[in-house]
XYZ file of C-alpha atoms in Angstrom:
696
model
C -65.023 -16.934 42.069
C -65.753 -20.100 40.036
C -65.592 -23.278 42.086
C -62.813 -25.635 40.986
C -64.259 -28.171 38.575
C -61.399 -30.584 37.954
C -60.515 -32.516 41.094
C -63.975 -32.249 42.640
C -65.870 -35.488 43.471
C -68.832 -34.577 41.267
C -71.612 -37.214 41.183
C -72.309 -38.721 37.779
C -74.448 -36.361 35.765
C -76.519 -39.236 34.341
C -76.993 -40.979 37.704
C -80.694 -40.137 38.051
C -81.490 -41.254 34.508
C -79.727 -44.574 35.032
C -81.259 -45.143 38.462
C -84.766 -44.493 37.138
C -84.309 -46.518 33.965
C -84.807 -43.570 31.632
C -81.295 -43.639 30.138
C -81.768 -45.438 26.799
C -79.309 -48.172 25.890
C -78.961 -49.386 22.316
C -81.625 -52.103 22.299
C -84.008 -50.019 24.414
C -83.848 -46.956 22.217
C -87.426 -46.232 21.068
C -87.785 -46.743 17.322
C -91.051 -47.091 15.367
C -92.372 -50.629 14.734
C -89.108 -52.575 14.877
C -88.590 -56.112 13.677
C -86.133 -58.440 15.340
C -83.210 -60.536 14.126
C -81.729 -63.695 15.616
C -78.559 -65.432 14.480
C -78.109 -69.109 13.669
C -74.651 -70.345 14.611
C -72.467 -73.107 13.244
C -72.411 -76.352 15.204
C -69.112 -77.477 13.696
C -65.662 -75.979 14.246
C -64.414 -76.235 10.660
C -65.909 -77.123 7.311
C -68.574 -75.762 4.979
C -72.321 -75.285 4.759
C -73.755 -77.587 2.095
C -77.425 -76.635 2.388
C -79.820 -74.672 4.561
C -83.422 -75.793 5.011
C -85.485 -72.740 5.920
C -88.978 -74.202 5.489
C -89.616 -74.707 9.198
C -88.476 -71.191 10.023
C -90.530 -69.582 7.264
C -93.668 -71.299 8.579
C -93.438 -69.484 11.931
C -95.973 -66.659 12.181
C -94.342 -63.258 11.937
C -91.190 -64.292 10.056
C -90.273 -61.694 7.457
C -86.914 -62.924 6.164
C -84.420 -65.777 6.472
C -80.865 -65.035 5.383
C -78.361 -67.739 4.439
C -74.892 -67.773 2.849
C -76.569 -68.496 -0.471
C -78.992 -65.554 -0.614
C -77.833 -62.848 1.815
C -76.993 -59.432 0.305
C -73.402 -59.261 -0.916
C -70.849 -57.139 0.909
C -68.550 -55.037 -1.289
C -65.664 -54.898 1.188
C -65.503 -58.055 3.277
C -61.750 -58.508 2.932
C -61.534 -58.859 6.715
C -62.907 -62.371 7.140
C -64.388 -61.514 10.549
C -66.916 -59.340 8.752
C -67.661 -61.591 5.747
C -70.963 -62.548 7.386
C -73.034 -64.950 5.238
C -70.757 -64.278 2.271
C -69.401 -67.800 1.946
C -70.345 -71.353 2.954
C -66.969 -71.731 4.689
C -67.081 -72.351 8.456
C -63.963 -71.260 10.346
C -65.089 -71.786 13.966
C -67.974 -73.123 15.981
C -70.482 -70.370 16.689
C -69.901 -68.551 13.384
C -73.057 -66.994 11.959
C -74.419 -69.308 9.223
C -77.979 -67.964 8.917
C -80.364 -65.453 10.470
C -84.077 -64.890 10.890
C -85.977 -61.604 11.025
C -89.462 -61.614 12.549
C -91.997 -59.233 14.015
C -91.204 -60.264 17.608
C -87.988 -61.417 19.278
C -89.729 -64.600 20.406
C -90.768 -65.498 16.859
C -87.278 -64.765 15.544
C -85.660 -67.005 18.155
C -88.159 -69.823 17.619
C -87.737 -69.661 13.863
C -83.938 -69.616 14.174
C -84.132 -72.861 16.150
C -85.998 -74.452 13.214
C -83.367 -73.631 10.579
C -81.667 -76.863 9.524
C -78.064 -76.649 8.308
C -76.241 -79.460 6.513
C -72.443 -79.375 6.802
C -69.357 -80.857 5.246
C -67.367 -81.219 8.462
C -63.563 -81.093 8.414
C -61.009 -82.004 11.062
C -60.389 -79.070 13.380
C -57.643 -77.935 15.748
C -58.473 -75.930 18.874
C -55.745 -76.906 21.365
C -53.001 -74.449 22.336
C -49.678 -75.866 23.492
C -46.295 -74.197 23.788
C -44.493 -76.935 21.820
C -46.523 -76.809 18.628
C -44.447 -76.994 15.464
C -46.572 -74.368 13.703
C -46.078 -71.470 16.126
C -45.222 -68.263 14.288
C -44.124 -64.710 14.991
C -47.073 -62.269 14.911
C -47.233 -59.510 12.339
C -46.099 -56.855 14.802
C -43.015 -54.712 14.266
C -41.820 -55.216 17.843
C -43.120 -58.701 18.533
C -39.617 -59.664 19.688
C -36.927 -57.597 21.396
C -33.445 -58.473 22.612
C -30.582 -56.616 24.283
C -27.292 -58.107 25.408
C -26.533 -61.827 25.756
C -29.463 -63.174 27.723
C -28.558 -66.857 27.705
C -24.982 -66.282 28.842
C -26.095 -63.879 31.578
C -28.678 -66.360 32.836
C -26.129 -69.177 32.872
C -23.702 -67.067 34.903
C -26.242 -65.574 37.344
C -25.800 -66.669 40.985
C -29.593 -66.810 41.458
C -32.003 -68.006 38.770
C -35.767 -68.335 38.505
C -37.087 -70.191 35.452
C -40.763 -71.127 35.365
C -43.809 -71.281 33.110
C -47.002 -69.446 34.039
C -50.359 -69.919 32.321
C -53.547 -67.915 32.078
C -56.774 -69.329 30.603
C -59.172 -68.099 27.961
C -61.354 -65.401 29.560
C -64.455 -63.619 28.277
C -65.750 -60.119 28.782
C -69.254 -60.131 30.207
C -70.518 -56.533 30.358
C -73.930 -56.227 31.981
C -75.367 -54.780 28.780
C -74.955 -57.470 26.111
C -73.832 -56.618 22.595
C -76.848 -55.129 20.841
C -77.641 -52.961 17.873
C -80.645 -51.554 16.066
C -80.308 -50.834 12.337
C -82.299 -48.860 9.770
C -81.370 -48.973 6.063
C -82.934 -46.275 3.934
C -82.947 -46.175 0.145
C -82.432 -43.276 -2.247
C -79.575 -42.797 -1.548
C -78.582 -45.659 0.749
C -78.154 -44.583 4.365
C -77.655 -46.630 7.523
C -78.491 -45.588 11.076
C -77.343 -47.673 14.040
C -78.148 -47.491 17.722
C -75.202 -49.517 18.943
C -73.637 -50.580 22.214
C -70.116 -49.482 21.390
C -67.019 -47.894 22.878
C -66.580 -45.754 19.779
C -69.399 -44.580 17.481
C -66.919 -43.094 15.006
C -64.897 -46.326 15.089
C -67.985 -48.362 14.196
C -68.683 -46.072 11.267
C -65.086 -46.140 10.048
C -64.871 -49.948 10.172
C -68.297 -50.735 8.718
C -68.289 -48.184 5.881
C -65.898 -50.086 3.562
C -67.450 -53.438 4.497
C -70.914 -52.226 3.502
C -69.726 -50.146 0.553
C -71.092 -46.913 1.991
C -69.507 -43.502 2.294
C -68.834 -42.959 6.023
C -71.020 -39.851 5.964
C -73.976 -42.085 5.051
C -73.677 -44.021 8.318
C -74.856 -42.562 11.600
C -74.045 -44.348 14.869
C -75.612 -43.333 18.190
C -74.489 -44.569 21.611
C -75.467 -42.073 24.335
C -75.331 -44.731 27.082
C -73.323 -47.962 27.137
C -73.589 -50.595 29.838
C -69.943 -51.612 29.995
C -67.503 -52.789 27.384
C -64.084 -53.565 28.933
C -62.577 -53.686 25.450
C -65.066 -56.053 23.849
C -67.051 -53.154 22.358
C -63.967 -51.340 21.078
C -64.740 -52.275 17.466
C -67.756 -53.727 15.688
C -68.206 -57.492 15.538
C -70.004 -59.825 13.100
C -73.398 -59.156 14.667
C -73.137 -55.495 13.621
C -72.683 -56.597 10.019
C -75.575 -59.039 10.360
C -77.885 -56.303 11.648
C -76.915 -54.100 8.700
C -77.491 -56.965 6.249
C -80.923 -57.671 7.720
C -81.858 -53.993 7.569
C -80.599 -53.795 3.988
C -82.771 -56.776 3.050
C -85.773 -55.017 4.632
C -85.204 -51.332 3.839
C -87.204 -48.738 5.713
C -87.770 -50.966 8.727
C -85.825 -50.867 11.990
C -84.231 -54.223 12.815
C -83.078 -54.899 16.383
C -80.518 -57.563 17.246
C -79.424 -58.544 20.743
C -76.881 -61.302 21.192
C -77.661 -63.754 23.945
C -75.069 -64.201 26.662
C -74.091 -67.559 25.171
C -73.773 -66.119 21.658
C -71.355 -63.511 22.975
C -68.905 -66.260 23.913
C -68.376 -66.983 20.196
C -68.971 -63.649 18.495
C -67.531 -60.745 20.519
C -63.948 -61.730 21.328
C -62.110 -62.961 24.403
C -58.712 -62.889 26.080
C -56.442 -65.521 24.596
C -54.984 -68.203 26.846
C -51.259 -67.706 27.398
C -48.288 -69.924 28.171
C -45.522 -67.651 29.459
C -41.961 -68.686 30.238
C -40.158 -66.215 32.480
C -36.463 -66.538 33.281
C -34.771 -64.202 35.734
C -31.101 -64.108 36.611
C -29.888 -62.013 39.542
C -27.024 -61.464 41.922
C -27.315 -62.554 45.527
C -28.365 -58.982 46.290
C -31.461 -59.461 44.122
C -30.424 -57.068 41.379
C -31.436 -58.408 37.974
C -28.721 -59.355 35.519
C -30.982 -60.922 32.885
C -34.706 -61.025 32.140
C -36.395 -63.196 29.527
C -40.167 -63.254 29.003
C -41.580 -65.422 26.204
C -45.315 -65.812 25.572
C -47.242 -68.315 23.468
C -50.827 -67.360 22.658
C -53.595 -68.375 20.304
C -55.253 -66.527 17.483
C -57.859 -67.421 14.869
C -57.554 -68.448 11.243
C -59.992 -65.666 10.315
C -58.075 -62.849 12.000
C -54.714 -62.429 13.699
C -54.862 -60.823 17.121
C -51.734 -60.925 19.327
C -52.181 -60.232 23.047
C -48.491 -59.196 23.382
C -48.284 -60.327 26.996
C -44.522 -59.934 27.365
C -44.440 -56.217 26.496
C -44.809 -55.239 30.158
C -41.407 -56.771 30.941
C -39.706 -54.287 28.635
C -40.275 -51.350 30.968
C -40.658 -52.614 34.531
C -37.216 -53.364 35.931
C -33.569 -52.654 35.239
C -31.594 -55.537 33.700
C -28.669 -55.223 31.244
C -29.600 -58.402 29.341
C -33.225 -58.617 28.196
C -35.432 -60.626 25.849
C -39.150 -60.611 25.058
C -40.745 -62.869 22.479
C -44.248 -63.672 21.243
C -45.482 -66.655 19.254
C -48.961 -67.472 17.997
C -50.898 -70.586 17.067
C -53.643 -70.018 14.473
C -56.504 -72.280 15.555
C -60.060 -73.044 14.442
C -61.517 -70.757 17.104
C -63.230 -67.361 17.237
C -60.937 -64.351 17.000
C -59.528 -63.051 20.307
C -59.987 -59.364 21.004
C -59.382 -56.657 23.590
C -60.138 -57.419 27.224
C -59.314 -54.974 29.994
C -55.556 -54.227 29.934
C -54.760 -56.554 27.015
C -51.183 -57.772 27.328
C -50.429 -56.241 30.705
C -53.086 -58.160 32.680
C -51.827 -61.688 31.862
C -48.226 -60.567 31.354
C -47.854 -58.992 34.775
C -49.282 -62.097 36.432
C -46.308 -64.004 35.033
C -43.658 -61.351 35.657
C -44.788 -60.398 39.161
C -45.159 -64.039 40.200
C -41.601 -64.629 39.004
C -40.376 -61.555 40.884
C -41.954 -62.936 44.047
C -40.164 -66.232 43.471
C -36.902 -64.343 42.984
C -37.408 -62.465 46.253
C -37.778 -65.732 48.143
C -34.797 -67.271 46.320
C -32.664 -64.271 47.371
C -34.056 -64.114 50.910
C -35.298 -60.564 50.299
C -38.520 -58.772 51.122
C -40.633 -58.697 47.925
C -41.160 -54.930 48.205
C -37.456 -54.314 48.700
C -36.575 -56.530 45.715
C -38.726 -54.414 43.418
C -37.251 -51.186 44.748
C -33.705 -52.482 44.181
C -34.545 -53.087 40.528
C -35.987 -49.647 39.875
C -34.603 -48.405 36.508
C -33.209 -44.885 36.227
C -34.456 -44.618 32.635
C -36.933 -46.661 30.590
C -35.180 -49.995 29.925
C -36.696 -50.453 26.451
C -36.112 -46.960 25.026
C -33.502 -45.338 27.265
C -35.770 -42.295 27.600
C -36.092 -40.485 30.920
C -39.291 -41.131 32.840
C -42.002 -38.502 32.748
C -43.569 -39.399 36.082
C -42.538 -42.855 37.312
C -43.571 -43.103 40.958
C -43.633 -46.869 41.426
C -41.335 -46.796 44.454
C -43.647 -44.285 46.140
C -46.642 -46.512 45.372
C -44.869 -49.514 46.889
C -43.799 -47.661 50.014
C -47.115 -45.921 50.558
C -48.984 -49.176 49.966
C -46.734 -51.020 52.403
C -47.371 -48.344 55.029
C -51.150 -48.413 54.579
C -51.302 -52.198 54.455
C -49.137 -52.818 57.518
C -46.604 -54.765 55.466
C -43.850 -54.393 58.064
C -45.782 -56.646 60.456
C -45.814 -59.698 58.149
C -43.840 -62.858 58.861
C -41.373 -62.952 55.932
C -41.083 -66.750 55.859
C -43.252 -68.620 53.331
C -46.148 -70.649 54.723
C -47.922 -72.508 55.892
C -49.127 -69.858 58.346
C -52.077 -71.387 60.145
C -54.728 -69.627 62.206
C -57.485 -72.065 63.095
C -58.895 -73.580 59.911
C -57.315 -70.869 57.740
C -53.866 -70.539 56.216
C -53.189 -66.800 56.023
C -50.664 -64.816 54.004
C -49.967 -61.528 52.272
C -48.557 -60.664 48.876
C -47.556 -57.734 46.702
C -47.256 -57.021 42.992
C -46.444 -53.995 40.880
C -48.661 -52.623 38.119
C -47.958 -50.726 34.915
C -50.041 -49.478 32.025
C -48.849 -47.219 29.182
C -49.994 -43.632 28.922
C -51.267 -42.973 25.420
C -53.065 -40.095 23.753
C -54.925 -41.071 20.595
C -55.074 -38.594 17.705
C -58.152 -37.677 15.717
C -60.562 -36.347 18.336
C -62.205 -32.976 17.735
C -64.388 -30.921 20.071
C -66.666 -27.998 19.293
C -67.838 -25.367 21.779
C -70.702 -22.944 21.221
C -71.732 -20.098 23.503
C -75.509 -20.190 23.726
C -75.805 -16.913 25.600
C -76.202 -16.042 29.284
C -72.959 -17.806 30.098
C -74.085 -21.246 28.909
C -71.925 -23.360 26.622
C -72.609 -26.456 24.556
C -69.623 -28.771 24.184
C -69.856 -31.514 21.561
C -67.590 -34.490 20.912
C -68.528 -37.919 19.552
C -67.072 -39.845 22.497
C -68.704 -42.754 24.322
C -69.313 -43.061 28.056
C -69.136 -46.800 28.716
C -69.932 -46.446 32.395
C -66.633 -44.866 33.389
C -68.072 -41.451 34.188
C -66.650 -39.850 31.032
C -69.714 -37.633 30.648
C -69.051 -36.135 34.068
C -65.261 -35.890 33.760
C -65.431 -34.181 30.361
C -67.967 -31.693 31.679
C -65.562 -30.877 34.516
C -62.668 -30.413 32.081
C -64.801 -28.169 29.871
C -65.963 -26.099 32.838
C -62.389 -25.528 33.984
C -61.191 -24.692 30.479
C -64.021 -22.177 30.050
C -63.775 -20.759 33.571
C -67.450 -21.522 34.222
C -69.387 -23.522 36.819
C -70.174 -27.114 35.840
C -73.872 -26.276 35.590
C -73.159 -23.858 32.721
C -71.825 -26.614 30.471
C -74.063 -28.862 28.373
C -72.080 -31.818 27.040
C -73.187 -33.792 23.991
C -71.548 -37.143 23.281
C -72.226 -40.538 21.710
C -73.213 -39.640 18.143
C -71.323 -39.597 14.834
C -73.190 -36.421 13.927
C -70.913 -34.799 16.507
C -67.212 -34.098 15.881
C -65.060 -37.242 15.693
C -63.646 -38.921 18.767
C -61.247 -41.796 19.321
C -62.407 -45.036 20.884
C -62.942 -45.345 24.636
C -60.125 -47.823 25.083
C -56.557 -48.187 26.272
C -57.244 -45.788 29.166
C -56.975 -42.961 26.621
C -60.435 -41.404 26.649
C -60.283 -38.659 29.263
C -56.815 -37.525 28.186
C -57.467 -37.581 24.433
C -60.949 -36.051 24.516
C -60.092 -33.656 27.352
C -57.153 -32.316 25.355
C -59.474 -31.620 22.410
C -61.984 -29.838 24.648
C -59.236 -27.751 26.255
C -57.886 -26.828 22.818
C -61.390 -25.848 21.631
C -61.836 -23.579 24.663
C -58.514 -21.911 23.913
C -59.554 -21.445 20.284
C -62.870 -19.920 21.380
C -61.002 -17.378 23.487
C -58.561 -16.667 20.671
C -61.345 -16.009 18.178
C -63.941 -14.368 20.396
C -62.219 -13.210 23.584
C -63.141 -14.050 27.149
C -66.677 -12.658 26.851
C -67.961 -14.153 23.583
C -71.268 -13.135 22.091
C -74.157 -15.571 21.897
C -73.608 -17.901 18.941
C -69.818 -17.708 19.070
C -68.332 -21.073 18.209
C -64.950 -22.755 17.829
C -63.553 -26.237 17.343
C -60.161 -27.855 17.729
C -58.563 -31.261 17.761
C -56.363 -33.126 20.187
C -52.947 -31.511 19.782
C -49.843 -33.676 19.463
C -47.801 -34.006 22.620
C -44.135 -33.384 21.741
C -43.072 -34.670 25.152
C -44.232 -38.171 24.188
C -41.163 -38.461 21.949
C -38.780 -37.270 24.654
C -40.060 -39.087 27.730
C -41.287 -42.559 28.659
C -44.859 -42.285 29.893
C -46.743 -44.909 31.870
C -48.956 -45.187 34.911
C -47.807 -47.314 37.819
C -49.271 -48.921 40.896
C -48.747 -51.403 43.703
C -51.210 -54.074 44.819
C -51.265 -55.631 48.273
C -53.425 -58.642 49.118
C -54.252 -60.681 52.185
C -55.397 -64.222 51.399
C -56.911 -66.990 53.487
C -56.946 -70.574 52.248
C -59.131 -73.149 53.985
C -56.768 -75.865 55.219
C -59.338 -78.619 54.587
C -61.023 -77.574 51.340
C -58.481 -75.298 49.623
C -61.093 -72.571 49.181
C -59.692 -69.055 48.947
C -60.959 -65.831 50.459
C -59.387 -62.381 50.167
C -60.050 -60.341 53.330
C -58.159 -57.299 52.040
C -57.101 -55.782 48.740
C -55.259 -52.469 48.557
C -54.091 -50.642 45.466
C -51.996 -47.461 45.397
C -51.673 -45.822 41.986
C -49.921 -42.984 40.209
C -51.974 -41.612 37.305
C -51.157 -37.906 37.333
C -53.952 -35.464 38.031
C -57.247 -37.012 39.138
C -60.138 -35.329 37.333
C -62.888 -36.767 39.544
C -61.946 -38.687 42.712
C -65.364 -40.339 42.899
C -65.329 -41.843 39.412
C -61.586 -42.599 39.483
C -61.950 -44.588 42.686
C -64.802 -46.467 41.038
C -62.530 -47.310 38.108
C -59.737 -48.539 40.384
C -62.109 -50.657 42.452
C -63.726 -52.047 39.296
C -60.351 -53.020 37.857
C -59.234 -54.622 41.114
C -62.502 -56.564 41.311
C -61.934 -57.823 37.781
C -58.399 -58.817 38.801
C -59.843 -60.660 41.803
C -62.146 -62.508 39.404
C -59.187 -63.286 37.154
C -57.271 -64.710 40.107
C -59.979 -66.856 41.648
C -62.556 -67.810 39.042
C -62.500 -66.734 35.438
C -61.875 -69.507 32.930
C -63.638 -70.238 29.668
C -63.507 -74.016 29.262
C -63.220 -75.013 25.615
C -64.153 -78.576 24.645
C -61.573 -79.564 22.004
C -63.870 -82.245 20.589
C -66.384 -79.684 19.396
C -64.533 -76.377 19.547
C -66.930 -74.459 21.763
C -66.888 -72.964 25.265
C -69.000 -75.202 27.471
C -69.478 -72.725 30.335
C -70.684 -69.877 28.148
C -73.160 -68.208 30.485
C -73.124 -66.414 33.821
C -74.370 -69.527 35.621
C -71.140 -71.406 34.886
C -68.626 -68.710 33.930
C -67.834 -67.748 37.495
C -66.954 -64.207 38.500
C -66.118 -62.733 41.884
C -68.890 -62.260 44.412
C -69.076 -60.364 47.693
C -68.216 -63.518 49.654
C -64.811 -63.719 47.957
C -63.468 -60.484 49.379
C -63.666 -58.408 52.538
C -62.430 -54.873 51.966
C -61.174 -53.356 48.715
C -59.468 -49.991 49.004
C -57.851 -47.803 46.369
C -55.628 -44.774 46.877
C -53.507 -42.618 44.617
C -50.555 -40.270 44.750
C -51.608 -36.665 44.358
C -50.154 -34.379 41.718
C -50.495 -33.740 37.979
C -48.155 -35.099 35.345
C -47.223 -31.880 33.498
C -45.840 -33.856 30.547
C -48.939 -35.998 30.013
C -50.970 -33.341 28.203
C -53.186 -30.341 28.935
C -55.183 -32.069 31.682
C -52.116 -33.451 33.465
C -53.979 -36.770 33.819
C -53.416 -40.337 32.746
C -55.951 -43.139 32.381
C -57.458 -45.046 35.313
C -59.572 -47.704 33.611
C -57.026 -50.503 33.251
C -54.221 -50.014 35.759
C -56.479 -51.456 38.495
C -56.603 -54.972 37.024
C -52.876 -55.154 36.254
C -51.006 -56.949 39.031
C -54.036 -57.841 41.152
C -53.974 -61.540 40.258
C -50.239 -61.791 40.950
C -50.599 -60.130 44.355
C -53.295 -62.654 45.290
C -51.265 -65.608 43.996
C -48.195 -64.386 45.871
C -50.245 -64.025 49.038
C -51.591 -67.563 48.565
C -48.010 -68.862 48.383
C -47.109 -66.947 51.528
C -50.140 -68.485 53.242
C -49.667 -72.094 52.159
C -46.137 -72.588 50.884
C -47.685 -73.872 47.638
C -46.650 -71.949 44.521
C -49.453 -71.933 41.938
C -48.362 -70.739 38.510
C -51.620 -71.346 36.657
C -54.766 -69.246 36.839
C -57.379 -69.423 38.197
C -56.368 -70.310 41.756
C -58.967 -73.021 42.257
C -59.170 -75.040 45.446
C -57.736 -78.230 43.959
C -54.441 -76.515 43.203
C -53.753 -76.144 46.934
C -54.641 -79.660 47.982
C -51.872 -82.207 48.352
C -52.242 -85.027 45.864
C -54.116 -87.900 47.418
C -54.520 -86.383 50.889
C -57.511 -84.082 50.477
C -55.823 -81.569 52.758
C -53.871 -78.401 52.154
C -50.353 -78.140 53.580
C -50.139 -77.289 57.233
């Protein structure tokens, strides 16, 4: 009898290769005699390049080309201004690529780039986000705003009201593997090959093809191993275009480009800062009568990107009168982009902080308040829930955490030098299945099967999980399945983003296995092959589908310094069927750690005088360390979601970060009696003005 594949804690199949350093990442991929590119970035936030002096750079030994806006190859399809690299003298933000050097060594390229002299016509710039700007506008999204009932009247009449503004700062993704690519442009006919650090090889090809004026079939993108992305590698960025331009200028020669950590802070996206106004109206029993969530965010003049932070409030809790609204300010800054759980991560900090404030205003336990506001159907659509188990997550988390033992009164709660408290927050992330993925399966004989799909494993364990899904679908042991991924020569696959990968790709693999059986029976001959795509899920139109969770945090605040430590973090999640407990737990813990970082440290500090992030490296952009936290534990409710698709699973990558920061902030309030509504929760926010001491 074949051992069960799905649900087994299978170790990562590529673990040995990664541990021994033999798994090739994009920049490390062996290519013959590469040259190296380095970007020159604008030192003004708005204006135009008047002239570029390349003499110093060209004198450096080994330099093979210097590209400027005045002589770089032209791009046929640079309608998206993000990708109009070196196509115009216009400067739209500080850090924009204004020149590049290609040399025989990376050291020579970097030295030469430092010798390029750029003369500018500098214009006045605007990089400051405020919620009262006169030029705020509604984003180009069909459902940017929603409204039901008479929110203002319901708020005015509500016996209990909470009305506050919550802010989150600009934050940057910092995957361990920086953004890198290696490019080869071949003539006759033109073809481009890229080794790229990307969350979607087929996405890179689809986006770059029109920009470069190439048929998609003439672009090959390979990404067998990716060292983290967290959204930032979900689409190509300007450096991908630059690498292609450099390779096109030097056809037949591989050109490698690796962004420095500091360059990434301007060129690969970030999470927008948000200013969120949440208004809750409730009865004395805590049941919501009205909910309003309005978010102001920033975007760039070169590309609109709305974070949509208020969307989470459309589905979380029952309230007859509801409003969500988004407004943007177009600033002279780099374009924001995806960062883990875009929208939900900052939005749930605001909503769940407000819910905690409502619980205290009503004199209710924060867990009980959330349970009382559990909606029978999805508040935004009216559809029945497919598998909403938030109440179970809250109750199970409370049991595991020992919530019943807490002192319900807000702090200060002092124990020696520490003020100690506990907090809770809910989590939600939508369940989506992306169309367009195709898998092929070939029987190689002797019971061995090759499964191919152009998906990317960005460190989540997708290679292992997909092998398990294929083994179950084929009724074979895991060792009989050879999985091929990470190459546009393989069948197309959607991007590894939005917690959609395992479900979308797994559905395609399951469908291909069914097609193989239909065509060739259960004992196919060697060479038998079949392919199929991700089938549509008709239940997605009839049911509301999301994953849910509950976060519990214990926080200690030093009474003298305001420093914060988190002895315990617990998350309990509902994501349907768990394909691999080992890798899923890793995803939960990773998300919770990122939420811990969001709560305590992460903040990109932009200097409005010059328009650049001043702490753009890992020395000054602080992230969580072991000393910040004691124990992190993640658990989940067992059981498949039969309406979620063939695998019965939903995504795990992003639900872990959603709600973590709010749980920590709520615990800090319980510990100190000080309500902090602005992230990160730095020590100064807990110190009484002028006293140098925290309350208590």
